[in-house]
Amino acid sequence: MLAIAIALLFAAVISWLALDIALTDLRWGALALAAALVPLSVTLTAAEYRFIAHSSNTAVGWRAAYRTTIVGTVANLLPIPGAAAVRVNDLVARRVTPARAAAATVATGLLWLGWALLLTGSALIYRRSWLIGPLLVAAGTIAVVLALMSAPRDQSGDRRGAPWLGTGSLIELSALAVGALRIWLTLLALGISSTIVQSLGLVAAGAIASTVGVVPGGLGVRELVAGLLAPLVDLEVAAAILTVAIVRVVGFVMTVPVAAILAKKADQ
């Protein structure tokens, strides 16, 4: 893990030097706005876990959801799908069967991955990437269908359909939109002119990296994928790598304290 972190830091430094940016060139207001969106990202992550719990036919309050988000964030530093493991363990502790807890978690993860691929693929098609764009759209569609098929049945034994898909999609699309906005604001902070479409072209990097469970938190993989996607949306590779690295660091540093504060407020 240390070697990966050092490699990531090296890549970020090289990207910074390649862009020839001075600290005085940074637009701190835009960076502050990007950081200010972290509480919304944390809340959507907590909402996602509440949705998973509901899919497992149990209820989780906001306080517990925020606390699970904290533990999951830290667990993602392990070379396993940490957040998913924490969620399944919490559901099992609430007397949900391991199979149902895993099914609900996997189904929601597939839904998130599917929409991330669909958004990035659509952005690439918009930017006239006629090979990778359609491939990502096709993969995203398959992931969404698999998510719907793998979701556990409701309490009556019926297969979950449009309501499950609609609610889950609203949460995931909201989270991805906030993620794209954070990327756009960070690019702006670096003095790089971009569009929301270009930022959407990078949102799948996090989802793809999260599927690589042997790398802690997808460390380095997200930046690598972003670097590969960057030319397809007319962004510099160095800009994409540095931006995604900054978004990751700001998010990690702020998630735990923000979730703790929100959990405390949920108690009141």
PDB file of C-alpha atoms in Angstrom:
ATOM      1  CA  MET A   1       0.000   0.000   0.000  1.00  0.00           C
ATOM      2  CA  LEU A   2       2.855   2.385   0.854  1.00  0.00           C
ATOM      3  CA  ALA A   3       4.441   1.755  -2.540  1.00  0.00           C
ATOM      4  CA  ILE A   4       1.135   2.511  -4.276  1.00  0.00           C
ATOM      5  CA  ALA A   5       0.677   5.706  -2.258  1.00  0.00           C
ATOM      6  CA  ILE A   6       4.207   6.834  -3.138  1.00  0.00           C
ATOM      7  CA  ALA A   7       3.591   6.066  -6.821  1.00  0.00           C
ATOM      8  CA  LEU A   8       0.334   8.040  -6.699  1.00  0.00           C
ATOM      9  CA  LEU A   9       2.075  10.991  -5.032  1.00  0.00           C
ATOM     10  CA  PHE A  10       4.833  10.840  -7.661  1.00  0.00           C
ATOM     11  CA  ALA A  11       2.241  10.827 -10.475  1.00  0.00           C
ATOM     12  CA  ALA A  12       0.442  13.795  -8.915  1.00  0.00           C
ATOM     13  CA  VAL A  13       3.688  15.763  -8.556  1.00  0.00           C
ATOM     14  CA  ILE A  14       4.699  14.991 -12.147  1.00  0.00           C
ATOM     15  CA  SER A  15       1.236  16.065 -13.317  1.00  0.00           C
ATOM     16  CA  TRP A  16       1.502  19.287 -11.318  1.00  0.00           C
ATOM     17  CA  LEU A  17       4.891  20.066 -12.879  1.00  0.00           C
ATOM     18  CA  ALA A  18       3.644  19.165 -16.359  1.00  0.00           C
ATOM     19  CA  LEU A  19       0.778  21.637 -16.008  1.00  0.00           C
ATOM     20  CA  ASP A  20       3.220  24.302 -14.773  1.00  0.00           C
ATOM     21  CA  ILE A  21       0.866  25.533 -12.036  1.00  0.00           C
ATOM     22  CA  ALA A  22       1.969  27.751  -9.165  1.00  0.00           C
ATOM     23  CA  LEU A  23       0.119  27.925  -5.851  1.00  0.00           C
ATOM     24  CA  THR A  24      -0.674  31.533  -6.627  1.00  0.00           C
ATOM     25  CA  ASP A  25      -2.437  30.374  -9.797  1.00  0.00           C
ATOM     26  CA  LEU A  26      -4.945  28.246  -7.888  1.00  0.00           C
ATOM     27  CA  ARG A  27      -8.506  29.479  -7.677  1.00  0.00           C
ATOM     28  CA  TRP A  28      -9.111  28.778  -4.018  1.00  0.00           C
ATOM     29  CA  GLY A  29     -12.764  29.762  -4.194  1.00  0.00           C
ATOM     30  CA  ALA A  30     -13.511  27.004  -6.697  1.00  0.00           C
ATOM     31  CA  LEU A  31     -11.550  24.503  -4.598  1.00  0.00           C
ATOM     32  CA  ALA A  32     -13.491  25.569  -1.507  1.00  0.00           C
ATOM     33  CA  LEU A  33     -16.772  25.036  -3.364  1.00  0.00           C
ATOM     34  CA  ALA A  34     -15.632  21.555  -4.401  1.00  0.00           C
ATOM     35  CA  ALA A  35     -14.808  20.779  -0.763  1.00  0.00           C
ATOM     36  CA  ALA A  36     -18.171  22.198   0.328  1.00  0.00           C
ATOM     37  CA  LEU A  37     -19.894  19.505  -1.743  1.00  0.00           C
ATOM     38  CA  VAL A  38     -18.334  16.718   0.338  1.00  0.00           C
ATOM     39  CA  PRO A  39     -21.150  16.782   2.959  1.00  0.00           C
ATOM     40  CA  LEU A  40     -23.648  16.223   0.156  1.00  0.00           C
ATOM     41  CA  SER A  41     -21.569  13.304  -1.140  1.00  0.00           C
ATOM     42  CA  VAL A  42     -21.432  11.839   2.374  1.00  0.00           C
ATOM     43  CA  THR A  43     -25.194  12.201   2.780  1.00  0.00           C
ATOM     44  CA  LEU A  44     -25.826  10.482  -0.547  1.00  0.00           C
ATOM     45  CA  THR A  45     -23.496   7.653   0.510  1.00  0.00           C
ATOM     46  CA  ALA A  46     -25.503   7.298   3.725  1.00  0.00           C
ATOM     47  CA  ALA A  47     -28.734   7.393   1.704  1.00  0.00           C
ATOM     48  CA  GLU A  48     -27.352   4.629  -0.484  1.00  0.00           C
ATOM     49  CA  TYR A  49     -26.775   2.447   2.569  1.00  0.00           C
ATOM     50  CA  ARG A  50     -30.293   3.150   3.852  1.00  0.00           C
ATOM     51  CA  PHE A  51     -31.542   2.059   0.429  1.00  0.00           C
ATOM     52  CA  ILE A  52     -29.507  -1.154   0.662  1.00  0.00           C
ATOM     53  CA  ALA A  53     -30.969  -1.813   4.098  1.00  0.00           C
ATOM     54  CA  HIS A  54     -34.486  -1.218   2.787  1.00  0.00           C
ATOM     55  CA  SER A  55     -33.742  -3.646  -0.052  1.00  0.00           C
ATOM     56  CA  SER A  56     -32.828  -6.164   2.657  1.00  0.00           C
ATOM     57  CA  ASN A  57     -36.218  -5.602   4.320  1.00  0.00           C
ATOM     58  CA  THR A  58     -34.780  -3.786   7.307  1.00  0.00           C
ATOM     59  CA  ALA A  59     -34.497  -0.143   8.372  1.00  0.00           C
ATOM     60  CA  VAL A  60     -31.388   1.869   9.205  1.00  0.00           C
ATOM     61  CA  GLY A  61     -31.548   5.372  10.673  1.00  0.00           C
ATOM     62  CA  TRP A  62     -29.483   8.290   9.456  1.00  0.00           C
ATOM     63  CA  ARG A  63     -27.165   8.188  12.474  1.00  0.00           C
ATOM     64  CA  ALA A  64     -26.266   4.540  11.859  1.00  0.00           C
ATOM     65  CA  ALA A  65     -25.912   5.194   8.123  1.00  0.00           C
ATOM     66  CA  TYR A  66     -23.441   8.029   8.714  1.00  0.00           C
ATOM     67  CA  ARG A  67     -21.453   5.925  11.168  1.00  0.00           C
ATOM     68  CA  THR A  68     -21.312   3.047   8.704  1.00  0.00           C
ATOM     69  CA  THR A  69     -20.035   5.530   6.121  1.00  0.00           C
ATOM     70  CA  ILE A  70     -17.190   6.482   8.473  1.00  0.00           C
ATOM     71  CA  VAL A  71     -16.170   2.881   9.099  1.00  0.00           C
ATOM     72  CA  GLY A  72     -16.532   2.045   5.404  1.00  0.00           C
ATOM     73  CA  THR A  73     -14.299   4.954   4.396  1.00  0.00           C
ATOM     74  CA  VAL A  74     -11.542   3.718   6.692  1.00  0.00           C
ATOM     75  CA  ALA A  75     -12.080   0.076   5.672  1.00  0.00           C
ATOM     76  CA  ASN A  76     -11.557   1.029   2.037  1.00  0.00           C
ATOM     77  CA  LEU A  77      -7.882   1.473   2.897  1.00  0.00           C
ATOM     78  CA  LEU A  78      -7.656  -2.315   3.200  1.00  0.00           C
ATOM     79  CA  PRO A  79      -6.946  -4.503   0.141  1.00  0.00           C
ATOM     80  CA  ILE A  80     -10.596  -5.657   0.100  1.00  0.00           C
ATOM     81  CA  PRO A  81     -13.921  -4.047  -0.896  1.00  0.00           C
ATOM     82  CA  GLY A  82     -13.958  -2.465   2.580  1.00  0.00           C
ATOM     83  CA  ALA A  83     -17.124  -0.367   2.457  1.00  0.00           C
ATOM     84  CA  ALA A  84     -19.143  -3.257   1.027  1.00  0.00           C
ATOM     85  CA  ALA A  85     -17.843  -5.636   3.704  1.00  0.00           C
ATOM     86  CA  VAL A  86     -18.737  -3.149   6.455  1.00  0.00           C
ATOM     87  CA  ARG A  87     -22.254  -2.747   5.112  1.00  0.00           C
ATOM     88  CA  VAL A  88     -22.855  -6.485   4.844  1.00  0.00           C
ATOM     89  CA  ASN A  89     -21.503  -7.024   8.354  1.00  0.00           C
ATOM     90  CA  ASP A  90     -23.775  -4.304   9.757  1.00  0.00           C
ATOM     91  CA  LEU A  91     -26.819  -5.786   8.057  1.00  0.00           C
ATOM     92  CA  VAL A  92     -26.007  -9.264   9.341  1.00  0.00           C
ATOM     93  CA  ALA A  93     -25.731  -7.782  12.839  1.00  0.00           C
ATOM     94  CA  ARG A  94     -29.309  -6.548  12.275  1.00  0.00           C
ATOM     95  CA  ARG A  95     -30.422 -10.141  11.662  1.00  0.00           C
ATOM     96  CA  VAL A  96     -30.401  -9.940   7.878  1.00  0.00           C
ATOM     97  CA  THR A  97     -29.217 -13.187   6.322  1.00  0.00           C
ATOM     98  CA  PRO A  98     -25.721 -12.976   4.800  1.00  0.00           C
ATOM     99  CA  ALA A  99     -27.089 -13.965   1.379  1.00  0.00           C
ATOM    100  CA  ARG A 100     -29.745 -11.219   1.386  1.00  0.00           C
ATOM    101  CA  ALA A 101     -27.313  -8.603   2.704  1.00  0.00           C
ATOM    102  CA  ALA A 102     -24.737  -9.497   0.054  1.00  0.00           C
ATOM    103  CA  ALA A 103     -27.361  -9.542  -2.717  1.00  0.00           C
ATOM    104  CA  ALA A 104     -28.668  -6.080  -1.809  1.00  0.00           C
ATOM    105  CA  THR A 105     -25.139  -4.662  -1.560  1.00  0.00           C
ATOM    106  CA  VAL A 106     -23.980  -6.195  -4.841  1.00  0.00           C
ATOM    107  CA  ALA A 107     -27.152  -5.141  -6.668  1.00  0.00           C
ATOM    108  CA  THR A 108     -26.748  -1.530  -5.542  1.00  0.00           C
ATOM    109  CA  GLY A 109     -23.056  -1.598  -6.429  1.00  0.00           C
ATOM    110  CA  LEU A 110     -23.930  -2.828  -9.914  1.00  0.00           C
ATOM    111  CA  LEU A 111     -26.515  -0.062 -10.249  1.00  0.00           C
ATOM    112  CA  TRP A 112     -23.888   2.548  -9.333  1.00  0.00           C
ATOM    113  CA  LEU A 113     -21.350   1.051 -11.724  1.00  0.00           C
ATOM    114  CA  GLY A 114     -23.956   0.811 -14.475  1.00  0.00           C
ATOM    115  CA  TRP A 115     -25.011   4.445 -14.282  1.00  0.00           C
ATOM    116  CA  ALA A 116     -21.378   5.586 -14.020  1.00  0.00           C
ATOM    117  CA  LEU A 117     -20.528   3.705 -17.217  1.00  0.00           C
ATOM    118  CA  LEU A 118     -23.662   4.998 -18.943  1.00  0.00           C
ATOM    119  CA  LEU A 119     -22.885   8.616 -18.066  1.00  0.00           C
ATOM    120  CA  THR A 120     -19.239   8.397 -19.060  1.00  0.00           C
ATOM    121  CA  GLY A 121     -20.080   6.461 -22.214  1.00  0.00           C
ATOM    122  CA  SER A 122     -22.691   9.040 -23.199  1.00  0.00           C
ATOM    123  CA  ALA A 123     -20.193  11.847 -22.570  1.00  0.00           C
ATOM    124  CA  LEU A 124     -17.620  10.073 -24.758  1.00  0.00           C
ATOM    125  CA  ILE A 125     -20.167   9.621 -27.540  1.00  0.00           C
ATOM    126  CA  TYR A 126     -21.005  13.326 -27.273  1.00  0.00           C
ATOM    127  CA  ARG A 127     -17.282  14.024 -27.695  1.00  0.00           C
ATOM    128  CA  ARG A 128     -17.318  11.752 -30.786  1.00  0.00           C
ATOM    129  CA  SER A 129     -15.593   8.729 -29.289  1.00  0.00           C
ATOM    130  CA  TRP A 130     -17.363   6.156 -31.414  1.00  0.00           C
ATOM    131  CA  LEU A 131     -15.621   3.054 -30.071  1.00  0.00           C
ATOM    132  CA  ILE A 132     -15.108   3.365 -26.302  1.00  0.00           C
ATOM    133  CA  GLY A 133     -18.284   5.417 -25.776  1.00  0.00           C
ATOM    134  CA  PRO A 134     -20.727   2.799 -27.138  1.00  0.00           C
ATOM    135  CA  LEU A 135     -18.804   0.014 -25.372  1.00  0.00           C
ATOM    136  CA  LEU A 136     -19.203   1.770 -22.015  1.00  0.00           C
ATOM    137  CA  VAL A 137     -22.890   2.447 -22.685  1.00  0.00           C
ATOM    138  CA  ALA A 138     -23.434  -1.223 -23.508  1.00  0.00           C
ATOM    139  CA  ALA A 139     -21.529  -2.347 -20.400  1.00  0.00           C
ATOM    140  CA  GLY A 140     -23.477   0.113 -18.268  1.00  0.00           C
ATOM    141  CA  THR A 141     -26.800  -1.124 -19.604  1.00  0.00           C
ATOM    142  CA  ILE A 142     -25.841  -4.716 -18.819  1.00  0.00           C
ATOM    143  CA  ALA A 143     -24.790  -3.710 -15.293  1.00  0.00           C
ATOM    144  CA  VAL A 144     -28.126  -1.974 -14.641  1.00  0.00           C
ATOM    145  CA  VAL A 145     -30.059  -5.000 -15.891  1.00  0.00           C
ATOM    146  CA  LEU A 146     -27.947  -7.330 -13.739  1.00  0.00           C
ATOM    147  CA  ALA A 147     -28.561  -5.044 -10.759  1.00  0.00           C
ATOM    148  CA  LEU A 148     -32.310  -5.318 -11.209  1.00  0.00           C
ATOM    149  CA  MET A 149     -32.113  -9.095 -11.626  1.00  0.00           C
ATOM    150  CA  SER A 150     -29.852  -9.620  -8.596  1.00  0.00           C
ATOM    151  CA  ALA A 151     -31.776  -7.415  -6.138  1.00  0.00           C
ATOM    152  CA  PRO A 152     -33.325  -9.486  -3.310  1.00  0.00           C
ATOM    153  CA  ARG A 153     -37.091  -9.937  -3.387  1.00  0.00           C
ATOM    154  CA  ASP A 154     -39.350  -7.837  -1.173  1.00  0.00           C
ATOM    155  CA  GLN A 155     -41.149  -9.093   1.940  1.00  0.00           C
ATOM    156  CA  SER A 156     -44.026 -10.510  -0.111  1.00  0.00           C
ATOM    157  CA  GLY A 157     -41.591 -12.536  -2.197  1.00  0.00           C
ATOM    158  CA  ASP A 158     -42.151 -10.505  -5.357  1.00  0.00           C
ATOM    159  CA  ARG A 159     -39.219  -9.453  -7.524  1.00  0.00           C
ATOM    160  CA  ARG A 160     -38.322  -5.811  -7.042  1.00  0.00           C
ATOM    161  CA  GLY A 161     -39.013  -3.780 -10.160  1.00  0.00           C
ATOM    162  CA  ALA A 162     -39.534  -0.184 -11.226  1.00  0.00           C
ATOM    163  CA  PRO A 163     -39.824   1.345  -7.708  1.00  0.00           C
ATOM    164  CA  TRP A 164     -36.510  -0.219  -6.632  1.00  0.00           C
ATOM    165  CA  LEU A 165     -34.825   0.784  -9.870  1.00  0.00           C
ATOM    166  CA  GLY A 166     -36.250   4.311  -9.734  1.00  0.00           C
ATOM    167  CA  THR A 167     -35.242   5.018  -6.132  1.00  0.00           C
ATOM    168  CA  GLY A 168     -31.808   3.475  -6.493  1.00  0.00           C
ATOM    169  CA  SER A 169     -31.135   5.252  -9.767  1.00  0.00           C
ATOM    170  CA  LEU A 170     -32.117   8.610  -8.262  1.00  0.00           C
ATOM    171  CA  ILE A 171     -29.590   8.143  -5.448  1.00  0.00           C
ATOM    172  CA  GLU A 172     -26.789   6.918  -7.715  1.00  0.00           C
ATOM    173  CA  LEU A 173     -27.335   9.554 -10.395  1.00  0.00           C
ATOM    174  CA  SER A 174     -27.386  12.272  -7.735  1.00  0.00           C
ATOM    175  CA  ALA A 175     -24.116  10.979  -6.279  1.00  0.00           C
ATOM    176  CA  LEU A 176     -22.502  10.799  -9.723  1.00  0.00           C
ATOM    177  CA  ALA A 177     -23.717  14.310 -10.595  1.00  0.00           C
ATOM    178  CA  VAL A 178     -22.175  15.681  -7.393  1.00  0.00           C
ATOM    179  CA  GLY A 179     -18.977  13.785  -8.202  1.00  0.00           C
ATOM    180  CA  ALA A 180     -18.871  15.304 -11.684  1.00  0.00           C
ATOM    181  CA  LEU A 181     -19.456  18.770 -10.233  1.00  0.00           C
ATOM    182  CA  ARG A 182     -16.582  18.278  -7.774  1.00  0.00           C
ATOM    183  CA  ILE A 183     -14.318  17.269 -10.672  1.00  0.00           C
ATOM    184  CA  TRP A 184     -15.413  20.298 -12.713  1.00  0.00           C
ATOM    185  CA  LEU A 185     -14.804  22.693  -9.817  1.00  0.00           C
ATOM    186  CA  THR A 186     -11.379  21.164  -9.145  1.00  0.00           C
ATOM    187  CA  LEU A 187     -10.428  21.551 -12.802  1.00  0.00           C
ATOM    188  CA  LEU A 188     -11.568  25.158 -12.552  1.00  0.00           C
ATOM    189  CA  ALA A 189      -9.459  25.610  -9.418  1.00  0.00           C
ATOM    190  CA  LEU A 190      -6.442  24.457 -11.417  1.00  0.00           C
ATOM    191  CA  GLY A 191      -7.206  27.057 -14.062  1.00  0.00           C
ATOM    192  CA  ILE A 192      -8.297  24.461 -16.601  1.00  0.00           C
ATOM    193  CA  SER A 193     -11.309  25.374 -18.702  1.00  0.00           C
ATOM    194  CA  SER A 194     -13.671  22.420 -19.033  1.00  0.00           C
ATOM    195  CA  THR A 195     -17.328  21.521 -19.359  1.00  0.00           C
ATOM    196  CA  ILE A 196     -19.635  19.369 -17.260  1.00  0.00           C
ATOM    197  CA  VAL A 197     -19.683  16.876 -20.165  1.00  0.00           C
ATOM    198  CA  GLN A 198     -15.907  16.508 -19.892  1.00  0.00           C
ATOM    199  CA  SER A 199     -16.207  16.032 -16.138  1.00  0.00           C
ATOM    200  CA  LEU A 200     -18.880  13.378 -16.665  1.00  0.00           C
ATOM    201  CA  GLY A 201     -16.369  11.667 -18.930  1.00  0.00           C
ATOM    202  CA  LEU A 202     -14.238  10.995 -15.838  1.00  0.00           C
ATOM    203  CA  VAL A 203     -16.900   9.886 -13.301  1.00  0.00           C
ATOM    204  CA  ALA A 204     -16.618   6.225 -14.255  1.00  0.00           C
ATOM    205  CA  ALA A 205     -12.988   6.216 -13.100  1.00  0.00           C
ATOM    206  CA  GLY A 206     -14.029   5.896  -9.458  1.00  0.00           C
ATOM    207  CA  ALA A 207     -16.599   3.182 -10.158  1.00  0.00           C
ATOM    208  CA  ILE A 208     -14.181   1.138 -12.256  1.00  0.00           C
ATOM    209  CA  ALA A 209     -11.423   1.530  -9.649  1.00  0.00           C
ATOM    210  CA  SER A 210     -13.760   0.357  -6.879  1.00  0.00           C
ATOM    211  CA  THR A 211     -14.198  -2.980  -8.645  1.00  0.00           C
ATOM    212  CA  VAL A 212     -10.474  -3.652  -8.183  1.00  0.00           C
ATOM    213  CA  GLY A 213     -10.788  -4.902  -4.617  1.00  0.00           C
ATOM    214  CA  VAL A 214      -7.159  -5.991  -4.251  1.00  0.00           C
ATOM    215  CA  VAL A 215      -5.997  -2.364  -4.416  1.00  0.00           C
ATOM    216  CA  PRO A 216      -6.856  -0.348  -1.282  1.00  0.00           C
ATOM    217  CA  GLY A 217      -9.589   2.115  -2.209  1.00  0.00           C
ATOM    218  CA  GLY A 218      -8.694   1.688  -5.869  1.00  0.00           C
ATOM    219  CA  LEU A 219      -5.589   3.713  -4.982  1.00  0.00           C
ATOM    220  CA  GLY A 220      -3.885   4.744  -8.195  1.00  0.00           C
ATOM    221  CA  VAL A 221      -6.352   2.829 -10.363  1.00  0.00           C
ATOM    222  CA  ARG A 222      -8.851   5.711 -10.385  1.00  0.00           C
ATOM    223  CA  GLU A 223      -6.114   8.102 -11.471  1.00  0.00           C
ATOM    224  CA  LEU A 224      -4.901   5.664 -14.137  1.00  0.00           C
ATOM    225  CA  VAL A 225      -8.393   5.193 -15.584  1.00  0.00           C
ATOM    226  CA  ALA A 226      -8.989   8.953 -15.512  1.00  0.00           C
ATOM    227  CA  GLY A 227      -5.734   9.444 -17.392  1.00  0.00           C
ATOM    228  CA  LEU A 228      -6.823   6.939 -20.031  1.00  0.00           C
ATOM    229  CA  LEU A 229     -10.243   8.570 -20.432  1.00  0.00           C
ATOM    230  CA  ALA A 230      -8.904  12.143 -20.509  1.00  0.00           C
ATOM    231  CA  PRO A 231      -7.836  12.282 -24.202  1.00  0.00           C
ATOM    232  CA  LEU A 232     -11.262  10.965 -25.216  1.00  0.00           C
ATOM    233  CA  VAL A 233     -12.910  14.073 -23.733  1.00  0.00           C
ATOM    234  CA  ASP A 234     -10.168  16.465 -24.875  1.00  0.00           C
ATOM    235  CA  LEU A 235      -8.505  16.903 -21.478  1.00  0.00           C
ATOM    236  CA  GLU A 236      -4.801  16.683 -20.758  1.00  0.00           C
ATOM    237  CA  VAL A 237      -3.779  13.423 -19.095  1.00  0.00           C
ATOM    238  CA  ALA A 238      -1.865  15.317 -16.401  1.00  0.00           C
ATOM    239  CA  ALA A 239      -4.925  17.472 -15.677  1.00  0.00           C
ATOM    240  CA  ALA A 240      -7.168  14.438 -15.229  1.00  0.00           C
ATOM    241  CA  ILE A 241      -4.706  12.590 -12.988  1.00  0.00           C
ATOM    242  CA  LEU A 242      -4.047  15.613 -10.766  1.00  0.00           C
ATOM    243  CA  THR A 243      -7.739  16.530 -10.555  1.00  0.00           C
ATOM    244  CA  VAL A 244      -8.887  13.063  -9.564  1.00  0.00           C
ATOM    245  CA  ALA A 245      -6.062  12.822  -7.019  1.00  0.00           C
ATOM    246  CA  ILE A 246      -7.083  16.130  -5.421  1.00  0.00           C
ATOM    247  CA  VAL A 247     -10.758  15.132  -5.357  1.00  0.00           C
ATOM    248  CA  ARG A 248      -9.768  11.853  -3.671  1.00  0.00           C
ATOM    249  CA  VAL A 249      -7.602  13.505  -1.002  1.00  0.00           C
ATOM    250  CA  VAL A 250     -10.115  16.250  -0.200  1.00  0.00           C
ATOM    251  CA  GLY A 251     -12.911  13.707  -0.019  1.00  0.00           C
ATOM    252  CA  PHE A 252     -11.020  11.344   2.262  1.00  0.00           C
ATOM    253  CA  VAL A 253      -9.807  14.089   4.602  1.00  0.00           C
ATOM    254  CA  MET A 254     -13.295  15.553   4.970  1.00  0.00           C
ATOM    255  CA  THR A 255     -15.535  12.463   4.901  1.00  0.00           C
ATOM    256  CA  VAL A 256     -14.839  11.157   8.412  1.00  0.00           C
ATOM    257  CA  PRO A 257     -15.275  14.470  10.301  1.00  0.00           C
ATOM    258  CA  VAL A 258     -18.253  15.501   8.149  1.00  0.00           C
ATOM    259  CA  ALA A 259     -19.980  12.138   8.676  1.00  0.00           C
ATOM    260  CA  ALA A 260     -19.288  12.359  12.417  1.00  0.00           C
ATOM    261  CA  ILE A 261     -20.853  15.832  12.597  1.00  0.00           C
ATOM    262  CA  LEU A 262     -23.881  14.738  10.556  1.00  0.00           C
ATOM    263  CA  ALA A 263     -24.297  11.638  12.740  1.00  0.00           C
ATOM    264  CA  LYS A 264     -24.245  13.811  15.863  1.00  0.00           C
ATOM    265  CA  LYS A 265     -26.869  16.116  14.359  1.00  0.00           C
ATOM    266  CA  ALA A 266     -28.997  13.081  13.458  1.00  0.00           C
ATOM    267  CA  ASP A 267     -28.991  12.197  17.179  1.00  0.00           C
ATOM    268  CA  GLN A 268     -30.617  15.498  18.051  1.00  0.00           C
TER     269      GLN A 268
END
